[in-house]
């Protein structure tokens, strides 16, 4: 499997893994009702954006758009930070213990983030001095619009679910 395909696979697996952990879903059942709605909303917005951007980058990397590899390594760093701060109980803190399955998925996400970052950095450096050809199709704007609407729905659901005491 070449580097491009590895990056695409790691982005896909990371986005799916993150999606499984949406607050209020089957796995993330901790109580965050003590955290302000604004803080949770911002955090859930970041997580939603991270997942959607990861899926968007799969397409862009398939088109060999150079900037997409930089986006992929930023996603790799972001996944690493998000999971590490939660695994170390820095943020978000909860009076409810972290479920074992959530711990395992966050550990997996941390492990996936490392090769994602490393492969993306290596590919971005290789493409640094090559010409960049990029052109959005009209359907891409439609995809972006749908992603924004879906993202807002996820943010509202996740924030509301996280604020509900268990």
Coordinates of C-alpha atoms in Angstrom, one line a residue:
X1 CA 0.0 0.0 0.0
X2 CA 1.5 3.4 -1.0
X3 CA 1.8 6.3 1.3
X4 CA -1.2 8.2 -0.1
X5 CA -3.5 5.2 0.5
X6 CA -2.1 4.7 4.0
X7 CA -2.9 8.4 4.8
X8 CA -6.4 8.0 3.4
X9 CA -7.0 4.8 5.3
X10 CA -5.7 6.4 8.6
X11 CA -7.9 9.5 8.1
X12 CA -10.9 7.2 7.5
X13 CA -10.3 5.0 10.5
X14 CA -9.6 8.1 12.7
X15 CA -12.9 9.8 11.6
X16 CA -14.9 6.6 12.1
X17 CA -13.3 6.0 15.5
X18 CA -14.0 9.6 16.6
X19 CA -17.6 9.3 15.4
X20 CA -18.2 6.2 17.6
X21 CA -17.4 8.4 20.6
X22 CA -20.0 11.1 20.2
X23 CA -21.4 12.2 23.6
X24 CA -24.8 10.8 24.2
X25 CA -24.0 7.8 21.9
X26 CA -23.5 4.2 22.8
X27 CA -20.0 4.5 24.0
X28 CA -19.5 8.0 25.5
X29 CA -21.8 8.0 28.5
X30 CA -19.9 10.2 31.0
X31 CA -21.6 13.2 32.6
X32 CA -20.4 16.6 31.6
X33 CA -23.3 18.6 33.0
X34 CA -20.9 20.6 35.2
X35 CA -19.1 22.0 32.1
X36 CA -20.5 25.2 30.6
X37 CA -22.6 24.9 27.4
X38 CA -20.2 27.3 25.7
X39 CA -17.1 25.2 26.5
X40 CA -18.8 22.0 25.5
X41 CA -20.2 23.6 22.3
X42 CA -16.7 24.8 21.3
X43 CA -15.1 21.4 22.1
X44 CA -17.9 19.5 20.2
X45 CA -17.5 21.9 17.3
X46 CA -13.8 21.2 17.1
X47 CA -14.4 17.4 17.3
X48 CA -17.0 17.6 14.6
X49 CA -14.9 19.8 12.4
X50 CA -12.0 17.4 12.9
X51 CA -14.0 14.4 11.8
X52 CA -15.6 16.2 8.8
X53 CA -12.3 17.6 7.6
X54 CA -10.7 14.2 7.9
X55 CA -13.3 12.8 5.5
X56 CA -13.0 15.8 3.2
X57 CA -9.2 15.4 3.1
X58 CA -9.5 11.8 1.9
X59 CA -11.1 13.1 -1.3
X60 CA -8.5 16.0 -1.6
X61 CA -5.6 13.6 -1.1
X62 CA -7.0 11.4 -3.8
X63 CA -6.8 14.4 -6.1
X64 CA -3.1 14.9 -5.0
X65 CA -3.7 18.4 -3.7
X66 CA -0.6 19.3 -1.8
X67 CA -2.3 21.4 0.9
X68 CA -4.3 18.3 1.8
X69 CA -1.3 16.5 3.1
X70 CA -0.6 19.5 5.4
X71 CA -4.2 19.3 6.6
X72 CA -3.7 15.5 7.2
X73 CA -0.7 16.1 9.5
X74 CA -2.6 18.8 11.4
X75 CA -5.4 16.3 11.8
X76 CA -2.9 13.7 13.1
X77 CA -1.6 16.2 15.7
X78 CA -5.2 17.1 16.6
X79 CA -6.3 13.5 17.1
X80 CA -3.2 12.9 19.3
X81 CA -3.9 15.9 21.5
X82 CA -7.6 15.3 21.8
X83 CA -7.2 11.7 22.9
X84 CA -4.1 12.3 25.1
X85 CA -5.7 15.1 27.1
X86 CA -8.8 12.9 27.7
X87 CA -6.8 9.8 28.6
X88 CA -4.7 11.9 31.0
X89 CA -8.0 13.2 32.5
X90 CA -7.0 16.8 31.7
X91 CA -10.1 17.7 29.6
X92 CA -13.0 17.0 29.6
X93 CA -13.2 15.9 33.2
X94 CA -16.2 14.0 34.5
X95 CA -17.4 12.6 37.8
X96 CA -18.4 9.5 35.9
X97 CA -15.6 7.0 35.2
X98 CA -14.4 6.5 31.6
X99 CA -16.0 3.3 30.2
X100 CA -13.5 0.6 29.2
X101 CA -14.6 0.6 25.6
X102 CA -14.1 4.4 25.4
X103 CA -10.6 4.1 26.9
X104 CA -9.7 1.4 24.3
X105 CA -11.1 3.5 21.4
X106 CA -9.2 6.6 22.6
X107 CA -6.0 4.5 23.0
X108 CA -6.6 3.2 19.4
X109 CA -7.2 6.8 18.2
X110 CA -3.9 7.9 19.8
X111 CA -2.0 5.0 18.1
X112 CA -3.6 5.8 14.7
X113 CA -2.7 9.5 15.0
X114 CA 1.0 8.8 15.1
X115 CA 1.5 7.1 11.7
X116 CA -1.1 9.5 10.2
X117 CA 1.1 12.5 11.3
X118 CA 4.4 10.8 10.2
X119 CA 3.1 9.7 6.8
X120 CA 1.5 13.0 6.0
X121 CA 4.6 15.0 7.0
X122 CA 6.8 12.8 4.8
X123 CA 4.4 13.1 1.8
X124 CA 4.0 16.9 2.2
X125 CA 7.8 17.3 2.2
X126 CA 8.1 15.1 -0.9
X127 CA 5.5 17.3 -2.8
X128 CA 6.9 20.6 -1.5
X129 CA 8.5 21.6 -4.8
X130 CA 6.0 20.1 -7.2
X131 CA 3.3 22.2 -9.1
X132 CA -0.1 22.3 -7.4
X133 CA -3.1 21.6 -9.6
X134 CA -6.4 22.0 -7.8
X135 CA -9.8 22.8 -8.9
X136 CA -13.1 22.3 -7.0
X137 CA -16.0 20.8 -8.9
X138 CA -19.4 22.3 -8.4
X139 CA -20.5 19.1 -6.5
X140 CA -17.8 19.8 -4.0
X141 CA -19.6 23.0 -2.9
X142 CA -22.7 20.9 -2.4
X143 CA -20.8 18.4 -0.3
X144 CA -19.4 21.2 1.8
X145 CA -22.9 22.6 2.4
X146 CA -24.3 19.2 3.4
X147 CA -21.3 18.7 5.7
X148 CA -21.9 22.0 7.4
X149 CA -25.6 21.1 8.1
X150 CA -24.8 17.6 9.3
X151 CA -22.0 19.1 11.5
X152 CA -24.3 21.6 13.1
X153 CA -26.7 18.7 13.9
X154 CA -24.0 16.7 15.5
X155 CA -22.8 19.6 17.5
X156 CA -26.2 20.4 18.9
X157 CA -26.9 16.7 19.7
X158 CA -23.5 16.0 21.3
X159 CA -23.6 19.2 23.4
X160 CA -27.1 18.6 24.6
X161 CA -26.4 14.9 25.4
X162 CA -23.1 15.8 27.2
X163 CA -24.9 18.3 29.4
X164 CA -27.5 15.9 30.5
X165 CA -26.7 14.4 33.9
X166 CA -26.6 10.6 33.8

